[in-house]
Amino acid sequence: GINAEYMGIQENRNQMAAEPAAEEYTLKTKAGEVKKSSIGFTGDAEVKYPNGDTYDGHFENGVREGKGKYIFASQDEYDGNFKANLKDGIGKMTYKPKGEFKGEYYGYWFKGLRNGEGVFTYPNKDIYSGLWKNGKKDGKGTYIFEKTRMKYVGIWSDGNLVEGKWIYPDGTYFEGGFEQNQPKGMGKWVFKNGNIVAGNYTQTVEDEKEDKKKLYKLSWKTTSDIVEIPEESKQQHSQT
């Protein structure tokens, strides 16, 4: 199934430090002046927070505003635009806890969350390019599976594909409804030779693993002339 988003990617995990008590951190201006508080400060500076996070960028009246680079103690890092201390505007977030690459997002942000157009690259090199809302895939988008070169193209909601196409590298595709990022309900297979087969997909939970990932079995029932559908479309798919 589709790549489940790395748990650490949930934006509330990466809480950026706000203005701490005066003795808890240091701010060094570009002129070399060291301050114990950013209150009222406007300009570029390097900040070291007591939790191990660092920030190198612009402040406006004491808050992160404009361009800057924020590196978390976990080694995750954000390079881009800020507004009112939060990721806002265009920026790149690299998720690499303890140095292990877990994904990268480049695109638009709003109030600390992925929002608008953006591209996410996953650890297995799968890519999602499209719209986001409140940190999740939402709107038109395309997900490309690196290993199989298949694509999901369509409308996403709350992180899941709900309507669109499942496209094979040879051009064969299924078009219809989706649930849990798998085909469900009425749809049609369109083959490269021009044949079209209408039918219905049902999902059955075949197994639930210890990590709560569910294994779905897809069942296809044709409602038109029978033509063999791709073998992969009959296989089981795991999904969180």
Coordinates of N, CA and C in Angstrom, one line a residue:
G1 N 0.8 -1.2 0.0 CA 0.0 0.0 0.0 C 0.9 1.2 0.0
I2 N 0.2 2.4 0.1 CA 0.9 3.6 0.0 C 1.7 3.8 1.3
N3 N 2.8 4.6 1.1 CA 3.8 4.8 2.2 C 3.1 5.6 3.3
A4 N 3.0 5.0 4.5 CA 2.4 5.7 5.6 C 3.4 6.8 6.1
E5 N 2.9 8.0 6.4 CA 3.7 9.1 6.7 C 4.5 8.8 8.0
Y6 N 5.8 9.1 8.0 CA 6.6 8.9 9.1 C 6.0 9.6 10.3
M7 N 5.9 8.9 11.4 CA 5.3 9.4 12.6 C 5.8 10.8 13.0
G8 N 7.1 10.9 13.0 CA 7.8 12.2 13.4 C 7.4 13.3 12.5
I9 N 6.8 13.1 11.4 CA 6.5 14.1 10.4 C 5.3 14.9 10.9
Q10 N 4.5 14.4 11.8 CA 3.4 15.2 12.4 C 4.0 16.4 13.0
E11 N 3.5 17.6 12.5 CA 4.1 18.8 12.8 C 4.2 19.2 14.3
N12 N 3.2 18.7 15.0 CA 3.2 19.1 16.4 C 4.4 18.4 17.2
R13 N 5.0 17.4 16.5 CA 6.2 16.8 17.1 C 7.3 17.8 17.2
N14 N 7.5 18.5 16.1 CA 8.6 19.4 16.0 C 8.2 20.8 16.6
Q15 N 8.0 20.8 17.8 CA 7.6 22.1 18.5 C 8.9 23.0 18.5
M16 N 8.8 24.1 17.9 CA 9.9 25.0 18.0 C 9.9 25.8 19.3
A17 N 11.1 26.1 19.8 CA 11.2 26.8 21.1 C 10.6 28.2 20.9
A18 N 9.9 28.6 21.9 CA 9.4 30.0 21.9 C 10.4 30.8 22.7
E19 N 10.1 32.0 23.0 CA 10.9 32.9 23.8 C 11.1 32.3 25.2
P20 N 12.2 31.8 25.6 CA 12.4 31.3 27.0 C 12.7 32.3 28.0
A21 N 12.9 32.0 29.2 CA 13.3 32.9 30.3 C 14.7 33.4 29.9
A22 N 15.0 34.6 30.4 CA 16.2 35.3 30.0 C 17.5 34.5 30.2
E23 N 17.6 33.8 31.3 CA 18.8 33.1 31.5 C 18.9 31.7 30.8
E24 N 18.0 31.3 30.0 CA 17.9 30.0 29.5 C 18.6 29.8 28.1
Y25 N 18.9 30.9 27.4 CA 19.4 30.7 26.1 C 20.3 32.0 25.7
T26 N 21.0 31.8 24.6 CA 21.8 33.0 24.1 C 21.5 33.3 22.7
L27 N 21.5 34.6 22.5 CA 21.3 35.2 21.1 C 22.5 36.0 20.8
K28 N 23.1 35.7 19.6 CA 24.3 36.4 19.2 C 24.0 37.2 17.9
T29 N 24.1 38.5 17.9 CA 23.8 39.3 16.8 C 24.9 39.2 15.8
K30 N 24.7 39.6 14.5 CA 25.7 39.6 13.5 C 26.9 40.5 13.8
A31 N 26.6 41.5 14.7 CA 27.6 42.4 15.1 C 28.5 41.8 16.3
G32 N 28.1 40.6 16.7 CA 28.8 39.9 17.8 C 28.3 40.2 19.2
E33 N 27.2 40.9 19.3 CA 26.7 41.2 20.6 C 25.9 40.0 21.1
V34 N 26.1 39.7 22.4 CA 25.4 38.5 23.0 C 24.2 39.0 23.9
K35 N 23.1 38.5 23.6 CA 21.9 38.8 24.4 C 21.3 37.6 25.1
K36 N 20.6 37.8 26.2 CA 20.0 36.7 27.0 C 18.5 36.7 26.7
S37 N 18.0 37.6 25.8 CA 16.6 37.6 25.5 C 16.5 38.2 24.1
S38 N 15.4 37.7 23.3 CA 15.2 38.3 22.0 C 14.1 39.4 22.1
I39 N 13.6 39.6 23.3 CA 12.5 40.5 23.4 C 12.8 41.9 22.8
G40 N 12.0 42.4 21.9 CA 12.2 43.7 21.2 C 13.3 43.7 20.2
F41 N 14.0 42.6 20.0 CA 15.1 42.6 19.0 C 14.7 42.4 17.6
T42 N 15.2 43.3 16.7 CA 15.0 43.2 15.2 C 16.3 43.1 14.5
G43 N 16.5 42.1 13.7 CA 17.7 41.9 12.9 C 18.0 40.4 12.8
D44 N 19.2 40.1 12.2 CA 19.7 38.7 12.1 C 20.5 38.3 13.3
A45 N 20.3 37.1 13.7 CA 21.0 36.6 14.8 C 21.1 35.0 14.8
E46 N 22.0 34.5 15.6 CA 22.1 33.1 15.9 C 21.7 32.8 17.3
V47 N 20.8 31.8 17.5 CA 20.3 31.5 18.8 C 20.5 30.1 19.2
K48 N 20.9 29.9 20.4 CA 21.0 28.5 20.9 C 20.0 28.4 22.1
Y49 N 19.1 27.4 21.9 CA 18.1 27.2 22.9 C 18.5 26.1 23.9
P50 N 18.0 26.1 25.1 CA 18.4 25.2 26.1 C 18.1 23.7 25.8
N51 N 17.1 23.5 24.9 CA 16.8 22.1 24.6 C 17.7 21.5 23.5
G52 N 18.7 22.3 23.0 CA 19.6 21.9 22.0 C 19.3 22.4 20.6
D53 N 18.1 23.0 20.4 CA 17.7 23.5 19.1 C 18.6 24.8 18.8
T54 N 18.8 25.1 17.5 CA 19.4 26.3 17.1 C 18.7 27.0 16.0
Y55 N 18.8 28.3 15.9 CA 18.2 29.1 14.9 C 19.2 30.1 14.4
D56 N 19.2 30.3 13.1 CA 20.1 31.3 12.4 C 19.2 32.0 11.4
G57 N 18.8 33.2 11.7 CA 18.0 33.9 10.8 C 17.5 35.2 11.3
H58 N 16.4 35.7 10.8 CA 15.9 37.0 11.1 C 14.8 37.0 12.2
F59 N 14.9 38.1 13.0 CA 13.9 38.4 14.0 C 13.2 39.7 13.7
E60 N 12.0 39.8 14.1 CA 11.3 41.1 14.0 C 10.6 41.3 15.3
N61 N 11.0 42.3 16.0 CA 10.5 42.6 17.3 C 10.4 41.4 18.2
G62 N 11.5 40.6 18.2 CA 11.6 39.5 19.2 C 11.1 38.2 18.7
V63 N 10.5 38.1 17.5 CA 10.0 36.8 17.1 C 10.7 36.4 15.8
R64 N 10.7 35.1 15.5 CA 11.3 34.6 14.2 C 10.4 35.1 13.1
E65 N 10.9 35.8 12.1 CA 10.1 36.4 11.1 C 11.0 36.6 9.9
G66 N 10.6 36.1 8.7 CA 11.4 36.2 7.5 C 12.2 34.9 7.3
K67 N 13.4 35.0 6.7 CA 14.1 33.8 6.3 C 15.0 33.4 7.5
G68 N 15.1 32.0 7.6 CA 16.0 31.5 8.7 C 16.1 30.0 8.6
K69 N 17.1 29.5 9.4 CA 17.3 28.0 9.4 C 17.2 27.6 10.8
Y70 N 16.3 26.6 11.1 CA 16.1 26.1 12.4 C 16.5 24.6 12.4
I71 N 17.5 24.3 13.3 CA 17.9 22.9 13.4 C 17.5 22.4 14.8
F72 N 16.7 21.3 14.8 CA 16.3 20.7 16.0 C 17.4 19.8 16.6
A73 N 17.3 19.6 17.9 CA 18.3 18.8 18.6 C 18.2 17.3 18.0
S74 N 17.1 17.0 17.5 CA 16.9 15.6 16.9 C 17.7 15.5 15.5
Q75 N 18.2 16.6 15.0 CA 18.9 16.8 13.7 C 17.9 17.0 12.6
D76 N 16.6 17.0 12.8 CA 15.6 17.5 11.8 C 16.0 19.0 11.6
E77 N 15.7 19.5 10.4 CA 16.0 20.9 10.1 C 15.0 21.5 9.1
Y78 N 14.8 22.8 9.4 CA 13.9 23.6 8.5 C 14.6 24.8 8.0
D79 N 14.6 25.0 6.7 CA 15.3 26.1 6.0 C 14.2 26.8 5.2
G80 N 13.8 28.0 5.6 CA 12.8 28.7 4.8 C 12.3 29.9 5.5
N81 N 11.0 30.2 5.3 CA 10.4 31.4 5.8 C 9.6 31.2 7.1
F82 N 9.7 32.2 7.9 CA 8.9 32.2 9.2 C 8.0 33.4 9.3
K83 N 7.0 33.1 10.1 CA 6.1 34.2 10.5 C 5.6 33.9 11.9
A84 N 5.7 34.9 12.8 CA 5.2 34.8 14.2 C 5.8 33.5 14.8
N85 N 7.1 33.2 14.6 CA 7.8 32.1 15.2 C 7.6 30.8 14.5
L86 N 6.7 30.7 13.5 CA 6.3 29.4 12.9 C 6.7 29.3 11.5
K87 N 6.8 28.1 11.0 CA 7.1 27.9 9.5 C 5.9 28.5 8.8
D88 N 6.2 29.4 7.9 CA 5.1 30.0 7.1 C 5.7 30.6 5.8
G89 N 5.0 30.2 4.7 CA 5.6 30.6 3.4 C 6.3 29.4 2.8
I90 N 7.3 29.7 2.0 CA 8.0 28.6 1.3 C 9.2 28.1 2.2
G91 N 9.4 26.8 2.3 CA 10.5 26.3 3.1 C 10.7 24.8 2.8
K92 N 11.9 24.3 3.2 CA 12.2 22.9 3.1 C 12.4 22.3 4.5
M93 N 11.7 21.2 4.8 CA 11.9 20.6 6.1 C 12.5 19.2 5.8
T94 N 13.6 18.9 6.4 CA 14.2 17.6 6.3 C 14.1 16.8 7.6
Y95 N 13.5 15.7 7.5 CA 13.3 14.8 8.7 C 14.4 13.8 8.8
K96 N 15.3 13.9 9.7 CA 16.4 13.0 9.8 C 16.8 12.8 11.3
P97 N 15.9 12.2 12.1 CA 16.2 12.0 13.5 C 17.4 11.2 13.7
K98 N 18.4 11.7 14.5 CA 19.6 11.0 14.8 C 20.4 10.7 13.5
G99 N 20.2 11.5 12.5 CA 20.9 11.4 11.2 C 20.3 10.4 10.2
E100 N 19.2 9.8 10.6 CA 18.6 8.8 9.6 C 17.5 9.5 8.8
F101 N 17.7 9.5 7.5 CA 16.7 10.2 6.6 C 15.3 9.6 6.7
K102 N 14.3 10.4 7.0 CA 13.0 9.9 7.1 C 12.0 10.7 6.2
G103 N 12.6 11.6 5.4 CA 11.7 12.3 4.5 C 12.1 13.7 4.3
E104 N 11.6 14.3 3.2 CA 11.9 15.7 3.0 C 10.7 16.4 2.3
Y105 N 10.3 17.6 2.8 CA 9.2 18.3 2.2 C 9.7 19.7 1.8
Y106 N 9.4 20.0 0.5 CA 9.7 21.4 0.0 C 8.4 21.9 -0.6
G107 N 8.0 23.1 0.0 CA 6.8 23.7 -0.5 C 6.3 24.8 0.4
Y108 N 5.0 24.9 0.4 CA 4.3 26.0 1.2 C 3.9 25.5 2.6
W109 N 4.0 26.5 3.5 CA 3.6 26.2 4.9 C 2.6 27.3 5.4
F110 N 1.8 27.0 6.4 CA 0.9 28.0 7.0 C 0.8 27.7 8.4
K111 N 1.2 28.6 9.3 CA 1.1 28.5 10.7 C 1.7 27.2 11.2
G112 N 2.9 26.8 10.6 CA 3.6 25.7 11.1 C 3.3 24.4 10.5
L113 N 2.3 24.3 9.5 CA 1.9 23.1 8.9 C 2.1 23.1 7.4
R114 N 2.3 22.0 6.8 CA 2.3 21.9 5.3 C 1.0 22.3 4.8
N115 N 0.9 23.3 3.9 CA -0.3 23.9 3.5 C -0.1 24.5 2.1
G116 N -0.9 24.1 1.1 CA -0.7 24.6 -0.3 C 0.1 23.6 -1.1
E117 N 0.8 24.1 -2.1 CA 1.5 23.2 -3.0 C 2.8 22.7 -2.4
G118 N 3.2 21.4 -2.5 CA 4.4 21.0 -2.0 C 4.8 19.6 -2.5
V119 N 6.1 19.2 -2.4 CA 6.5 17.9 -2.8 C 7.2 17.2 -1.6
F120 N 6.7 16.0 -1.3 CA 7.3 15.2 -0.2 C 8.0 14.0 -0.8
T121 N 9.3 13.8 -0.4 CA 10.1 12.7 -0.8 C 10.2 11.7 0.4
Y122 N 9.8 10.5 0.2 CA 9.9 9.5 1.3 C 11.2 8.8 1.4
P123 N 11.5 8.1 2.5 CA 12.8 7.3 2.6 C 13.0 6.3 1.5
N124 N 11.9 5.7 1.0 CA 12.0 4.7 0.0 C 12.0 5.3 -1.4
K125 N 12.1 6.6 -1.5 CA 12.1 7.4 -2.7 C 10.8 7.6 -3.4
D126 N 9.7 7.1 -2.8 CA 8.4 7.5 -3.3 C 8.2 9.0 -3.2
I127 N 7.4 9.5 -4.1 CA 7.2 11.0 -4.1 C 5.7 11.3 -4.2
Y128 N 5.3 12.3 -3.4 CA 4.0 12.9 -3.5 C 4.2 14.3 -3.9
S129 N 3.5 14.7 -5.0 CA 3.5 16.1 -5.4 C 2.1 16.6 -5.6
G130 N 1.8 17.7 -4.8 CA 0.4 18.2 -4.9 C 0.0 19.1 -3.8
L131 N -1.3 19.1 -3.5 CA -1.8 20.0 -2.5 C -1.8 19.4 -1.1
W132 N -1.7 20.3 -0.1 CA -1.7 19.9 1.3 C -2.6 20.8 2.1
K133 N -3.1 20.3 3.2 CA -3.9 21.1 4.1 C -3.7 20.6 5.5
N134 N -3.4 21.5 6.4 CA -3.2 21.1 7.8 C -2.2 20.0 8.0
G135 N -1.2 20.0 7.1 CA -0.1 19.0 7.3 C -0.3 17.7 6.5
K136 N -1.5 17.5 5.9 CA -1.8 16.3 5.2 C -2.1 16.5 3.7
K137 N -2.0 15.4 2.9 CA -2.3 15.5 1.5 C -3.8 15.9 1.4
D138 N -4.2 16.9 0.6 CA -5.6 17.3 0.5 C -5.7 18.1 -0.7
G139 N -6.5 17.6 -1.7 CA -6.7 18.3 -2.9 C -6.1 17.5 -4.1
K140 N -5.8 18.1 -5.2 CA -5.2 17.4 -6.3 C -3.8 17.0 -6.0
G141 N -3.4 15.8 -6.4 CA -2.0 15.4 -6.2 C -1.7 14.1 -6.8
T142 N -0.4 13.8 -7.0 CA 0.1 12.6 -7.6 C 1.1 11.9 -6.7
Y143 N 0.9 10.6 -6.5 CA 1.9 9.8 -5.7 C 2.5 8.8 -6.6
I144 N 3.9 8.8 -6.7 CA 4.6 7.9 -7.5 C 5.4 6.9 -6.7
F145 N 5.1 5.6 -7.0 CA 5.8 4.5 -6.3 C 7.1 4.3 -7.0
E146 N 8.2 4.5 -6.3 CA 9.6 4.4 -6.9 C 9.8 3.0 -7.4
K147 N 9.5 2.0 -6.6 CA 9.8 0.6 -6.9 C 9.1 0.0 -8.1
T148 N 7.8 0.3 -8.2 CA 7.0 -0.2 -9.2 C 6.7 0.7 -10.4
R149 N 7.0 2.0 -10.1 CA 6.7 3.1 -11.1 C 5.2 3.3 -11.3
M150 N 4.4 2.7 -10.5 CA 2.9 3.0 -10.6 C 2.7 4.4 -10.0
K151 N 1.5 4.9 -10.3 CA 1.1 6.2 -9.8 C -0.3 6.2 -9.3
Y152 N -0.6 7.0 -8.3 CA -1.9 7.4 -7.9 C -2.1 8.8 -8.2
V153 N -3.1 9.1 -9.0 CA -3.4 10.5 -9.5 C -4.8 10.8 -9.2
G154 N -5.1 11.9 -8.4 CA -6.5 12.2 -8.2 C -6.7 13.2 -7.1
I155 N -7.8 13.0 -6.4 CA -8.2 13.9 -5.3 C -7.9 13.3 -4.0
W156 N -7.3 14.0 -3.1 CA -6.9 13.5 -1.8 C -7.7 14.2 -0.7
S157 N -7.9 13.6 0.4 CA -8.6 14.2 1.6 C -8.1 13.6 2.9
D158 N -7.6 14.5 3.7 CA -7.1 14.1 5.0 C -6.0 13.1 4.9
G159 N -5.2 13.2 3.9 CA -4.0 12.3 3.7 C -4.3 11.1 2.9
N160 N -5.5 10.9 2.4 CA -5.8 9.7 1.6 C -6.4 10.0 0.3
L161 N -6.1 9.1 -0.7 CA -6.7 9.2 -2.0 C -8.2 8.8 -1.9
V162 N -9.1 9.6 -2.4 CA -10.5 9.3 -2.3 C -11.1 9.1 -3.7
E163 N -10.5 9.7 -4.8 CA -11.1 9.5 -6.1 C -9.9 9.8 -7.1
G164 N -9.8 8.9 -8.1 CA -8.8 9.1 -9.1 C -8.4 7.9 -9.9
K165 N -7.1 7.9 -10.3 CA -6.6 6.8 -11.1 C -5.4 6.1 -10.5
W166 N -5.4 4.8 -10.7 CA -4.2 3.9 -10.3 C -3.6 3.5 -11.6
I167 N -2.5 4.1 -12.0 CA -1.9 4.0 -13.3 C -0.6 3.1 -13.3
Y168 N -0.6 2.1 -14.2 CA 0.5 1.2 -14.4 C 1.5 1.8 -15.4
P169 N 2.8 1.4 -15.3 CA 3.8 1.9 -16.2 C 3.5 1.8 -17.7
D170 N 2.7 0.7 -18.0 CA 2.4 0.5 -19.5 C 1.2 1.3 -19.9
G171 N 0.6 2.1 -19.0 CA -0.5 2.9 -19.4 C -1.9 2.4 -19.0
T172 N -2.0 1.1 -18.6 CA -3.2 0.6 -18.1 C -3.5 1.3 -16.8
Y173 N -4.8 1.6 -16.6 CA -5.2 2.2 -15.3 C -6.6 1.8 -14.8
F174 N -6.7 2.0 -13.5 CA -8.1 1.8 -12.9 C -8.5 3.3 -12.5
E175 N -9.8 3.5 -12.8 CA -10.3 4.8 -12.4 C -11.6 4.7 -11.6
G176 N -11.6 5.3 -10.5 CA -12.8 5.1 -9.6 C -12.6 5.7 -8.2
G177 N -13.3 5.1 -7.3 CA -13.2 5.5 -5.9 C -12.1 4.8 -5.1
F178 N -11.7 5.4 -4.0 CA -10.6 4.8 -3.2 C -11.0 5.0 -1.7
E179 N -10.5 4.0 -0.9 CA -10.6 4.1 0.5 C -9.4 3.5 1.1
Q180 N -8.8 4.0 2.2 CA -7.6 3.5 2.8 C -6.5 3.4 1.7
N181 N -6.5 4.3 0.7 CA -5.6 4.4 -0.4 C -5.6 3.1 -1.2
Q182 N -6.7 2.5 -1.3 CA -6.9 1.3 -2.1 C -8.2 1.4 -2.9
P183 N -8.3 0.9 -4.1 CA -9.6 1.0 -4.8 C -10.8 0.4 -4.0
K184 N -11.9 1.1 -4.1 CA -13.1 0.6 -3.5 C -14.3 1.2 -4.2
G185 N -15.3 0.3 -4.4 CA -16.6 0.8 -5.1 C -16.5 0.6 -6.6
M186 N -17.4 1.3 -7.2 CA -17.5 1.2 -8.7 C -16.3 1.9 -9.4
G187 N -15.9 1.3 -10.5 CA -14.8 1.9 -11.3 C -14.7 1.2 -12.6
K188 N -13.6 1.5 -13.3 CA -13.3 0.8 -14.5 C -11.8 0.7 -14.8
W189 N -11.5 -0.4 -15.4 CA -10.1 -0.6 -15.9 C -10.1 -0.2 -17.4
V190 N -9.1 0.6 -17.7 CA -8.9 1.0 -19.1 C -7.5 0.4 -19.5
F191 N -7.5 -0.4 -20.6 CA -6.3 -1.1 -21.0 C -5.6 -0.3 -22.2
K192 N -4.3 -0.6 -22.4 CA -3.6 0.1 -23.4 C -4.1 -0.3 -24.8
N193 N -4.8 -1.4 -24.9 CA -5.4 -1.8 -26.2 C -6.8 -1.1 -26.5
G194 N -7.2 -0.3 -25.5 CA -8.5 0.4 -25.6 C -9.6 -0.3 -25.0
N195 N -9.5 -1.5 -24.5 CA -10.6 -2.2 -23.8 C -10.9 -1.5 -22.5
I196 N -12.2 -1.5 -22.2 CA -12.7 -0.9 -20.9 C -13.5 -1.9 -20.2
V197 N -13.2 -2.2 -19.0 CA -14.0 -3.1 -18.2 C -14.5 -2.4 -16.9
A198 N -15.8 -2.4 -16.7 CA -16.4 -1.8 -15.6 C -16.6 -2.9 -14.5
G199 N -16.6 -2.4 -13.2 CA -16.8 -3.4 -12.2 C -16.8 -2.7 -10.8
N200 N -16.6 -3.5 -9.8 CA -16.7 -3.1 -8.4 C -15.7 -3.7 -7.6
Y201 N -15.0 -2.9 -6.8 CA -14.0 -3.4 -5.8 C -14.5 -3.4 -4.4
T202 N -14.3 -4.5 -3.7 CA -14.6 -4.5 -2.3 C -13.3 -4.8 -1.5
Q203 N -13.2 -4.3 -0.3 CA -12.1 -4.5 0.6 C -12.4 -5.4 1.8
T204 N -11.6 -6.4 2.1 CA -11.8 -7.2 3.2 C -10.5 -7.2 4.0
V205 N -10.6 -6.9 5.4 CA -9.5 -7.0 6.2 C -9.1 -8.4 6.5
E206 N -8.0 -8.9 5.9 CA -7.6 -10.2 6.0 C -6.7 -10.5 7.2
D207 N -6.0 -9.5 7.7 CA -5.1 -9.7 8.8 C -4.8 -8.4 9.4
E208 N -4.6 -8.4 10.8 CA -4.1 -7.2 11.4 C -2.9 -7.5 12.2
K209 N -1.8 -6.9 11.9 CA -0.5 -7.2 12.5 C -0.4 -6.6 13.9
E210 N 0.7 -7.0 14.6 CA 0.9 -6.5 16.0 C 1.1 -4.9 16.0
D211 N 1.6 -4.4 14.9 CA 1.8 -3.0 14.8 C 0.6 -2.2 14.3
K212 N -0.5 -3.0 14.3 CA -1.9 -2.4 13.9 C -2.0 -2.1 12.5
K213 N -1.0 -2.5 11.6 CA -1.1 -2.4 10.2 C -2.1 -3.5 9.7
K214 N -3.0 -3.1 8.9 CA -4.0 -4.0 8.4 C -3.7 -4.5 7.0
L215 N -3.9 -5.7 6.7 CA -3.7 -6.3 5.4 C -5.1 -6.5 4.8
Y216 N -5.2 -5.7 3.6 CA -6.5 -5.8 2.9 C -6.4 -6.7 1.7
K217 N -7.5 -7.5 1.5 CA -7.6 -8.2 0.3 C -8.6 -7.5 -0.6
L218 N -8.2 -7.3 -1.8 CA -9.1 -6.6 -2.8 C -9.8 -7.6 -3.6
S219 N -11.1 -7.4 -3.7 CA -11.9 -8.3 -4.6 C -12.6 -7.5 -5.7
W220 N -12.4 -8.0 -6.9 CA -13.0 -7.3 -8.1 C -14.1 -8.1 -8.7
K221 N -15.2 -7.5 -8.9 CA -16.3 -8.1 -9.6 C -16.7 -7.3 -10.8
T222 N -16.6 -8.0 -12.0 CA -16.8 -7.3 -13.2 C -18.3 -7.2 -13.5
T223 N -18.7 -6.0 -14.1 CA -20.1 -5.8 -14.5 C -20.2 -5.7 -16.0
S224 N -19.1 -6.0 -16.7 CA -19.1 -5.9 -18.2 C -18.3 -7.1 -18.8
D225 N -18.0 -7.0 -20.0 CA -17.3 -8.1 -20.6 C -16.0 -8.4 -19.9
I226 N -15.7 -9.7 -19.6 CA -14.6 -10.0 -18.8 C -13.3 -9.9 -19.6
V227 N -12.4 -9.2 -19.1 CA -11.0 -9.1 -19.7 C -10.1 -9.2 -18.5
E228 N -9.0 -9.9 -18.6 CA -8.1 -10.1 -17.5 C -7.5 -8.8 -17.0
I229 N -7.6 -8.6 -15.7 CA -7.1 -7.3 -15.1 C -5.7 -7.7 -14.6
P230 N -4.9 -6.6 -14.4 CA -3.5 -6.9 -13.9 C -3.5 -7.7 -12.7
E231 N -2.6 -8.7 -12.6 CA -2.5 -9.6 -11.5 C -2.2 -8.8 -10.2
E232 N -1.4 -7.7 -10.2 CA -1.1 -7.0 -9.0 C -2.4 -6.4 -8.4
S233 N -3.4 -6.1 -9.2 CA -4.6 -5.5 -8.7 C -5.4 -6.4 -7.8
K234 N -5.0 -7.7 -7.8 CA -5.8 -8.7 -7.0 C -5.0 -9.0 -5.7
Q235 N -3.8 -8.5 -5.6 CA -3.0 -8.9 -4.5 C -3.4 -8.1 -3.2
Q236 N -2.8 -8.6 -2.1 CA -3.1 -8.0 -0.8 C -2.3 -6.7 -0.7
H237 N -2.8 -5.8 0.0 CA -2.1 -4.5 0.2 C -2.1 -4.2 1.7
S238 N -0.9 -3.8 2.2 CA -0.9 -3.4 3.6 C -1.1 -1.9 3.8
Q239 N -1.8 -1.6 4.8 CA -2.1 -0.2 5.1 C -2.2 0.1 6.6
T240 N -1.7 1.2 7.0 CA -1.8 1.5 8.4 C -3.2 2.0 8.7

